[in-house]
XYZ file of C-alpha atoms in Angstrom:
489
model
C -27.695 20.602 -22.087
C -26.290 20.998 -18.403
C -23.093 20.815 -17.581
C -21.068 17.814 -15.749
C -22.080 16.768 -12.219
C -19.682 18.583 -9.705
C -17.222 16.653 -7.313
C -18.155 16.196 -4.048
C -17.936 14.182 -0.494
C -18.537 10.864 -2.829
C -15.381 11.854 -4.847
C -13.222 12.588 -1.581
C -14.172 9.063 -0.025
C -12.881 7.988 -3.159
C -9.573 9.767 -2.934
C -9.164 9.135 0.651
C -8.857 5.307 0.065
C -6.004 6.146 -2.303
C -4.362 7.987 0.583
C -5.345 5.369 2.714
C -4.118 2.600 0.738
C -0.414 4.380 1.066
C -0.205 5.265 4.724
C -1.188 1.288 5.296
C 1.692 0.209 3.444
C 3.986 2.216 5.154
C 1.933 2.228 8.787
C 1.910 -1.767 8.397
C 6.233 -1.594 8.502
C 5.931 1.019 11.652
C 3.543 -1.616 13.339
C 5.368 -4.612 13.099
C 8.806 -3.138 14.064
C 7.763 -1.890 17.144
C 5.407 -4.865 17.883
C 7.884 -7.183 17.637
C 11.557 -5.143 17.794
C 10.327 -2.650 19.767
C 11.782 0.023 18.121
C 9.315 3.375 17.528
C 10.888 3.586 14.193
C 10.794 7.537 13.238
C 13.519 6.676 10.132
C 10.610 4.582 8.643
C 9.338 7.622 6.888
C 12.894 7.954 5.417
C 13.002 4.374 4.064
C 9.532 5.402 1.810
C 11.541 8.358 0.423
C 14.887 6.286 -0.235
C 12.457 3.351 -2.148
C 11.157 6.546 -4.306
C 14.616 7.588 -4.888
C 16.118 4.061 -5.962
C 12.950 3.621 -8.162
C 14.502 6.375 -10.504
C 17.418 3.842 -11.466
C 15.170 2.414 -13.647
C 13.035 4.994 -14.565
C 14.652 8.070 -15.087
C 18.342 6.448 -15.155
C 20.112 9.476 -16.722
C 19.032 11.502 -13.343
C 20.669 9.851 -11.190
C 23.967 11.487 -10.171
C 26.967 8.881 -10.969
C 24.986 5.887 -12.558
C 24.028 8.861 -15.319
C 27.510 8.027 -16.628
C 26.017 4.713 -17.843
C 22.887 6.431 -19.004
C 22.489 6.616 -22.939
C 19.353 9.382 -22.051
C 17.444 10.528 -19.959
C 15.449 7.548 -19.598
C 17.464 4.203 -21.125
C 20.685 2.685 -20.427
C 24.039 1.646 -21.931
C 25.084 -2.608 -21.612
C 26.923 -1.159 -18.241
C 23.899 0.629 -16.765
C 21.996 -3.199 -17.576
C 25.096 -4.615 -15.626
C 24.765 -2.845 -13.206
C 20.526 -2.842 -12.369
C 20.997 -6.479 -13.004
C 23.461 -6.699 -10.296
C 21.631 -4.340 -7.971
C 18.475 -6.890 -8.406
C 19.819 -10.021 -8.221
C 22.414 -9.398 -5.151
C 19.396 -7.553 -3.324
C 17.323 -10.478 -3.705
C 20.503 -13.109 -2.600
C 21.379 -10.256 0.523
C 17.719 -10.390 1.823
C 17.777 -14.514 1.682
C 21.376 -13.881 3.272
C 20.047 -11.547 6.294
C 17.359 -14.781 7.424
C 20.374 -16.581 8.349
C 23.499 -16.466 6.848
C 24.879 -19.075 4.245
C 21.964 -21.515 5.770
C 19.355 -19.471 4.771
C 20.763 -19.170 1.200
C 21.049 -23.066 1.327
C 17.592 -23.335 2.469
C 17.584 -23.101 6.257
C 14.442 -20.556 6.080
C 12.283 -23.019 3.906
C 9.107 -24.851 6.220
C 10.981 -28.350 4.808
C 14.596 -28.423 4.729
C 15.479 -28.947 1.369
C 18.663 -30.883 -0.348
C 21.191 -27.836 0.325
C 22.200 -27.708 -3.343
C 18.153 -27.211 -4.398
C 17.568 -24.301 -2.503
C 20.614 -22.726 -3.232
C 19.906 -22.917 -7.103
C 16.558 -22.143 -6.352
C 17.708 -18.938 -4.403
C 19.894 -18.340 -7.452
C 17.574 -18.561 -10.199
C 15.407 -16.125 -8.598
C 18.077 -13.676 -8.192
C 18.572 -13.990 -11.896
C 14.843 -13.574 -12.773
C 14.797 -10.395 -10.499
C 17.523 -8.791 -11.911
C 16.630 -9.814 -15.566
C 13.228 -7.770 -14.798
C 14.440 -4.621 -13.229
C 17.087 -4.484 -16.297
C 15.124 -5.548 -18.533
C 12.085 -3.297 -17.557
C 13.701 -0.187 -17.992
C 12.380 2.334 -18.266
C 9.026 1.120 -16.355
C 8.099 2.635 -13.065
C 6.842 -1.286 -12.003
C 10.260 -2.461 -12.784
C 11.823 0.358 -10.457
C 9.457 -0.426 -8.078
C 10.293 -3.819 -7.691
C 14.276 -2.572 -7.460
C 12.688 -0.008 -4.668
C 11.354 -3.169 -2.703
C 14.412 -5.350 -2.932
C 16.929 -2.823 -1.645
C 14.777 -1.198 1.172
C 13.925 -4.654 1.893
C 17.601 -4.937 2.384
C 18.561 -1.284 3.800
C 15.752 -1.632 6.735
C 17.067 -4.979 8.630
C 20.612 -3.463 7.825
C 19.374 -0.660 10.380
C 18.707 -3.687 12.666
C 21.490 -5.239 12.688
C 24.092 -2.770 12.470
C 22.434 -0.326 15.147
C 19.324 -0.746 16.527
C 20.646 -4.396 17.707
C 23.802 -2.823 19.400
C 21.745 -0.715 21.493
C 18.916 -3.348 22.136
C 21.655 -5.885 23.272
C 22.344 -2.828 26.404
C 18.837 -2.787 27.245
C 18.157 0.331 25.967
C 14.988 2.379 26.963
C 12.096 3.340 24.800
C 13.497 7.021 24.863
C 16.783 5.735 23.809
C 15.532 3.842 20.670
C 13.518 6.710 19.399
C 16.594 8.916 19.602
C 18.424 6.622 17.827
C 15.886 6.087 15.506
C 15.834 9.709 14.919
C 19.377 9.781 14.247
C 18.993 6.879 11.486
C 16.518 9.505 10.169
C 18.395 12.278 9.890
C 21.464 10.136 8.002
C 18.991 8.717 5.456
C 17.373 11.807 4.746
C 20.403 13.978 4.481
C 22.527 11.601 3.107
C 20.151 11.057 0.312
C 20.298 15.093 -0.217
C 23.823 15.507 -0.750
C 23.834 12.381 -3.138
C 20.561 13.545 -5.221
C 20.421 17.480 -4.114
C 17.688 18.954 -2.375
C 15.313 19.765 -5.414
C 12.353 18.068 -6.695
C 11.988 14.976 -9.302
C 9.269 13.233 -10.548
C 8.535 10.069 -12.363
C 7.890 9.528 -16.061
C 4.758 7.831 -17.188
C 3.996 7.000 -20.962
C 0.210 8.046 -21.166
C -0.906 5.179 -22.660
C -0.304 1.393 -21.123
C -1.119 -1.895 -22.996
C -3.812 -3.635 -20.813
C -5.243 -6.750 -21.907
C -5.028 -5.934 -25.340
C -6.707 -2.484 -25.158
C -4.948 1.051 -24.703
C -5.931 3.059 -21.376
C -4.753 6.186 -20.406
C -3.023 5.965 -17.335
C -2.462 8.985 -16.437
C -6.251 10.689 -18.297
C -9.223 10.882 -16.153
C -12.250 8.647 -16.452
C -15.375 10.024 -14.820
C -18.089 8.001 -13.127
C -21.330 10.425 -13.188
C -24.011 9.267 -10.988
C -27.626 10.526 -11.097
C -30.689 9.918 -8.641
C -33.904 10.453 -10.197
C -37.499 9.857 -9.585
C -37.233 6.642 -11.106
C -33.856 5.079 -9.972
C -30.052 5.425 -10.222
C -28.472 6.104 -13.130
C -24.265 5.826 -13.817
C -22.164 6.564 -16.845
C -18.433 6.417 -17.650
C -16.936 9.392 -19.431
C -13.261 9.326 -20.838
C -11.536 12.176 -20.837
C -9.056 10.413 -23.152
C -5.643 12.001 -24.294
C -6.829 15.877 -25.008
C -10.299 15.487 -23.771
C -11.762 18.303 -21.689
C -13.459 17.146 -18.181
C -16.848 18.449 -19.008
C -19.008 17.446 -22.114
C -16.240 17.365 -24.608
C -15.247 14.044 -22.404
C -16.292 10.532 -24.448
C -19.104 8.636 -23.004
C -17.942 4.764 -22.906
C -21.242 3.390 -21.332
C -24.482 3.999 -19.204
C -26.641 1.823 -16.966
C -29.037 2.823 -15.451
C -31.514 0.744 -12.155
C -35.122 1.400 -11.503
C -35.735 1.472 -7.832
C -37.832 -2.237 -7.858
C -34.185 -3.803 -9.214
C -32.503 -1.301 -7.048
C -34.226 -3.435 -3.903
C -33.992 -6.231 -5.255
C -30.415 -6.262 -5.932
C -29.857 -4.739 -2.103
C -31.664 -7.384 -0.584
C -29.670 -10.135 -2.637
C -26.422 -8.988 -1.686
C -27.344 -8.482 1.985
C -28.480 -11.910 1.817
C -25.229 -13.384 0.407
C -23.084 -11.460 2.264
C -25.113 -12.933 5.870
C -25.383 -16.466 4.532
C -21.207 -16.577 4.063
C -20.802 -14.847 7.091
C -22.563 -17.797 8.762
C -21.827 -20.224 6.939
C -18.011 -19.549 7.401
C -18.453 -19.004 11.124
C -20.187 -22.422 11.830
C -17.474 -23.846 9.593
C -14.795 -22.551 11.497
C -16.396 -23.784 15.090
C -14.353 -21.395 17.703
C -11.017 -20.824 15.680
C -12.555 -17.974 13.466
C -9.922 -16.042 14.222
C -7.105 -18.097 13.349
C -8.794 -18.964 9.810
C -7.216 -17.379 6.800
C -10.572 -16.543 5.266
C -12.303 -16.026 8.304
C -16.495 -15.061 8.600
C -15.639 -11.242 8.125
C -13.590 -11.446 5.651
C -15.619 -13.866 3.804
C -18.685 -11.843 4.417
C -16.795 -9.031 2.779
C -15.543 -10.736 -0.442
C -18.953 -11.947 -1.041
C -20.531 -8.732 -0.563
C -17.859 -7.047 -3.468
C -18.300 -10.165 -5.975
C -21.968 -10.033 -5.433
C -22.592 -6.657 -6.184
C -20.432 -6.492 -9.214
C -21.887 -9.880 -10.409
C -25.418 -8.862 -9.812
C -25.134 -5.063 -10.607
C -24.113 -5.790 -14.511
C -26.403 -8.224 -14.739
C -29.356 -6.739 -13.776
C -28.337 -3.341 -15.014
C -30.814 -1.552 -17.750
C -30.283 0.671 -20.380
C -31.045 4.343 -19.698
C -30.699 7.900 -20.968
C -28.975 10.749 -18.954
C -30.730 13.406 -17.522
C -30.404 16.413 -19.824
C -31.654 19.287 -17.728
C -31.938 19.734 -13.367
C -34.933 19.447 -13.104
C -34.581 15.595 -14.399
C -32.769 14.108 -11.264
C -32.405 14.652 -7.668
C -29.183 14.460 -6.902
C -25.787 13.947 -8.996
C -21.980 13.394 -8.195
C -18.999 13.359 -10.765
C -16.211 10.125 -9.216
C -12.640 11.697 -11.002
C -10.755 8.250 -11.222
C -7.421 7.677 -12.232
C -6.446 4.241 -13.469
C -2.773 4.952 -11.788
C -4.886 5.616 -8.937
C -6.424 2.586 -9.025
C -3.571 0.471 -9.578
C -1.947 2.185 -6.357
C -5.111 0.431 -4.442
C -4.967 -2.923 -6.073
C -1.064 -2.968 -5.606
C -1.586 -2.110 -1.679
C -4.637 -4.462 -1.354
C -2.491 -7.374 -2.910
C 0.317 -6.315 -0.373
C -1.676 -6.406 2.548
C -3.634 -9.838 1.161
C -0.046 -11.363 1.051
C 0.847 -10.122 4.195
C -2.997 -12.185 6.001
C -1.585 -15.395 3.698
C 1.730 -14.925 5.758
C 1.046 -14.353 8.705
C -2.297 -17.241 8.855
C -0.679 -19.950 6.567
C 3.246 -20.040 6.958
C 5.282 -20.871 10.394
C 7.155 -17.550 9.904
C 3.620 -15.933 10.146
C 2.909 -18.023 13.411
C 6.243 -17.654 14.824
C 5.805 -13.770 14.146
C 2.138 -13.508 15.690
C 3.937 -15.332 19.079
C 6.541 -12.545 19.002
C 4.592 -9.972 18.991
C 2.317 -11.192 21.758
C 6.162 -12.433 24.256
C 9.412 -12.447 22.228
C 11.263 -14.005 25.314
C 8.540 -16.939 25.566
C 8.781 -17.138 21.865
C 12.526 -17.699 22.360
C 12.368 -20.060 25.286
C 10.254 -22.410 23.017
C 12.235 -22.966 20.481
C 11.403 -19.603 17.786
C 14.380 -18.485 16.629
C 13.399 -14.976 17.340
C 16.378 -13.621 15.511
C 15.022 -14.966 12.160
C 12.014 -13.472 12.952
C 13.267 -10.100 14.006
C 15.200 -9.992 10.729
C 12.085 -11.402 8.906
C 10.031 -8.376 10.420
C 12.222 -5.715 9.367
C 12.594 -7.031 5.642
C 8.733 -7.171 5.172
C 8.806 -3.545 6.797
C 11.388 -2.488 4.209
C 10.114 -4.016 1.477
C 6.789 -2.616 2.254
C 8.191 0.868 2.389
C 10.142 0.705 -0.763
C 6.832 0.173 -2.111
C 5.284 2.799 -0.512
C 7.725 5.364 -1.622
C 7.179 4.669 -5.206
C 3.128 4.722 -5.163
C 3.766 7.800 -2.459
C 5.556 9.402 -5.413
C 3.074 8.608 -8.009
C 0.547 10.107 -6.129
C 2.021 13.409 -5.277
C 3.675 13.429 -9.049
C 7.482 14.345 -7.068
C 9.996 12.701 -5.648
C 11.734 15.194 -2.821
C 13.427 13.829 0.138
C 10.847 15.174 2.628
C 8.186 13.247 1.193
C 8.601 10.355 3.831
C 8.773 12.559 6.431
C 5.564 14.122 6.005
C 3.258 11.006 5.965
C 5.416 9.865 8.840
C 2.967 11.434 11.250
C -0.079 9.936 9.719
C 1.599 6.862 9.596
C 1.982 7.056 13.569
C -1.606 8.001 13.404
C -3.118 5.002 11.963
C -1.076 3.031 14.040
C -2.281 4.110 17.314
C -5.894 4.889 16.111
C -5.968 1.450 14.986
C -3.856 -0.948 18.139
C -0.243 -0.904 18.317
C 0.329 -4.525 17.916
C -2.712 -5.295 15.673
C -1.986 -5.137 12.325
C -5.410 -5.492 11.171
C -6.408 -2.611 13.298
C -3.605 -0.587 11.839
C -5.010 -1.021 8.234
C -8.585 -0.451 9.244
C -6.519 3.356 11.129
C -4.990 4.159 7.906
C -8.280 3.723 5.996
C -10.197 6.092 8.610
C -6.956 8.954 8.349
C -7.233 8.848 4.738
C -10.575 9.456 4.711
C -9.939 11.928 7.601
C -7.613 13.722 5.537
C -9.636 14.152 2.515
C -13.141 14.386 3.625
C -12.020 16.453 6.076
C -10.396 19.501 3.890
C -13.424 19.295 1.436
C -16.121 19.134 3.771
C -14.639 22.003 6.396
C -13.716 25.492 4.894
C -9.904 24.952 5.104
C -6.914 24.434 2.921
C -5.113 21.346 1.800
C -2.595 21.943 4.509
C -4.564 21.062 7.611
C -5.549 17.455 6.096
C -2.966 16.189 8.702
C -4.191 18.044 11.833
C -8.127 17.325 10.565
C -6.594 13.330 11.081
C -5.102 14.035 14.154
C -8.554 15.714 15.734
C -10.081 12.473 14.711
C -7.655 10.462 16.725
C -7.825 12.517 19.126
C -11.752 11.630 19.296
C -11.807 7.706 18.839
C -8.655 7.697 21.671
C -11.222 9.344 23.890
C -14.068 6.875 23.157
C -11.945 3.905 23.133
C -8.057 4.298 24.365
C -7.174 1.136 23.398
C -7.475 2.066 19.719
C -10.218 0.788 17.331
C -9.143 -3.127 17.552
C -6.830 -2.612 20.233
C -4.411 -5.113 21.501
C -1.738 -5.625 24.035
């Protein structure tokens, strides 16, 4: 019997979209600040690591320093801690509404219709309650403190706006002048946060095993995706290392398919061919406005290509045995996947799918788009550019509350440098991928991630030079094409 495939470059790919997934939640924020405020925001690393912080509310509430009065343990609450998150939910929610526009917004000013004034205020208010029921409720669930995390960063950041970075925008300050002052911003979240929390390290609690869909997984075990190439075709099995499970044999297969190399073109050819029949077919249907379509022919051509091969892999997957000695395959890989891990993707991917909707389907999204390209012709036609500016730095925050909390999960601490130190990556993606196109900027956090870890376990060095391994590949793609991989100006 041989022992388990080894991790390799296939495995870091994997893990680099993880990391990738987080610096494009926080990058996005960074890129639509200084598109449209203009603001190089260096305190946006700061706002990740407050959004980890407030996520511990809710799930380690007896950490916290003061609100551990109303802490019955380490991890549940007394009828004044519920109070209290309730309160911190629902008044986060009503501030953000509050910050489009004042007592308007709240009575519906924001909305594409204007509503009956009484409607949108019980509307507004109703939500509140709904928000603040969950985070209370949820305790003590890492999802419900991340939802707490996005409501009050996505308050805290436009609070930044308008209380300084406004003031000094108002003066026509220089670039020079607004990173300074952003770097001041920095230094009062960060150490402000230390003398409330202390300078030592926290981490999240996770209950190993999560109810999904009516089955138990183990959030927090490793499943393992061994792949084999053999003289006849590809085989794959999933092995679950369960609660106590070892990594190697003592692991539990779940199942194994396995693809003889006729199927193997077979399925390759069908999936090319889908994926270049919706890439036509949604380019002729969208005449010469493909790139104002929400689902345009790349994106289409990419859905279809996923759904396809999923769809047509498990159905024309065969059964197969796995290879028992070396001499039976080729080549073989070990994937080490993490559900958590994989939740942190489909969180971010839903984020940044919300974000296209937005921006494609809603006048806010418009309005923002004409910002970015001339705030002061999007004023003198009628935008109100301060909703939008306000607009832009609550999707920023709430985006970076987010962050924080997957940030967090992923590095299995909470410490108030955390931000700080994917802060430069962050800057990274942006400019690898065009300042003022947010596309591009997701597509640059993607290739840093990767960067980062491909980089460290392809090259003989350590874990510490994943950032500067990024940076050299910046420093490569800015020499073939300045203008950053979409570009924009």
């Amino acid at each position: 019997m041989i022992v388990s495939p080894p991790t390799g470059i296939p495995n870091a790919v994997l893990t680099g979209i993880v990391t990738g997934s987080i610096i494009a939640m926080g990058a996005i924020g960074l890129a639509l600040v200084y598109s449209i405020a203009e603001v190089p925001n260096f305190a946006h690393g700061e706002l990740l690591m407050v959004g980890a912080f407030i996520a511990l509310f809710v799930n380690k509430p007896g950490s916290v320093p003061l609100f551990g009065a109303l802490a019955t343990g380490q991890r549940s609450v007394g009828i004044g801690g519920f109070v209290v998150l309730f309160l911190l939910g629902g008044l986060g929610v009503l501030a953000i509404l509050y910050l489009l526009g004042g007592r308007s917004a709240l009575r519906g000013s924001w909305w594409p219709k204007q509503p009956p004034a009484g409607v949108a205020f019980v509307v507004h208010l109703l939500l509140a309650v709904v928000v603040g029921a969950a985070v209370a409720v949820g305790v003590p669930s890492i999802w419900a403190g991340l939802l707490l995390a996005a409501v009050l960063v996505g308050v805290i950041a436009p609070l930044t706006e308008k209380i300084i970075y406004r003031k000094f925008r108002d003066k026509d300050a220089e670039l020079a002048t607004m990173l300074i002052v952003s770097l001041g911003v920095s230094f009062i979240l960060r150490f402000g946060t230390q003398a409330i929390y202390g300078g030592g390290s926290r981490n999240f609690a996770l209950p190993p095993v999560s109810e999904i869909f009516g089955s138990a997984v183990y959030v927090t075990a490793a499943k393992f995706f061994d792949f084999y190439v053999t003289a006849s075709g590809l085989i794959l099995q999933l092995r679950d290392s369960g609660p106590t499970a070892g990594e190697g044999l003592n692991s539990v297969p779940v199942f194994t398919v396995g693809y003889s190399w006729p199927v193997i073109v077979v399925l390759s050819l069908l999936v090319i061919g889908l994926t270049v029949g919706a890439f036509v077919y949604r380019k002729r249907m969208a005449g010469g406005y493909t790139e104002a379509q929400t689902i345009g022919p790349k994106l289409a051509g990419v859905i279809t290509f996923v759904v396809s091969l999923i769809v047509l892999g498990w159905l024309l997957a065969g059964s197969r045995t796995v290879p028992q000695t070396a001499a039976d395959f080729v080549y073989a890989t070990r994937f080490r996947v993490f559900p958590l891990k994989m939740f942190i993707v489909l969180i971010a991917l839903l984020m940044m799918t919300s974000l296209h909707v937005l921006l494609q389907e809603t006048k806010l999204g418009t309005a923002m788009r004409a910002s970015s390209d001339n705030l002061s012709l999007a004023k003198v036609t009628g935008i109100n550019t301060d909703r939008v500016m306000m607009a832009t730095w609550i999707i920023a925050g709430v985006f970076a509350g987010i962050a924080g909390v997957l940030l967090g999960l992923t590095l299995a601490r909470v410490q108030v440098n955390i931000g700080f130190f994917l802060l430069l990556p962050m800057f990274a993606a942006v400019i690898l991928g065009g300042i003022r196109s947010i596309y591009g900027v997701i597509i640059g956090s993607y290739v840093v991630g990767l960067a980062m870890d491909v980089g460290f376990t392809v090259l003989p060095v350590g874990n510490n030079y994943r950032v500067p391994i990024a940076f050299v590949v910046l420093f490569i793609v800015l020499l073939v094409k300045p203008e950053g991989i979409v570009g924009g100006n």
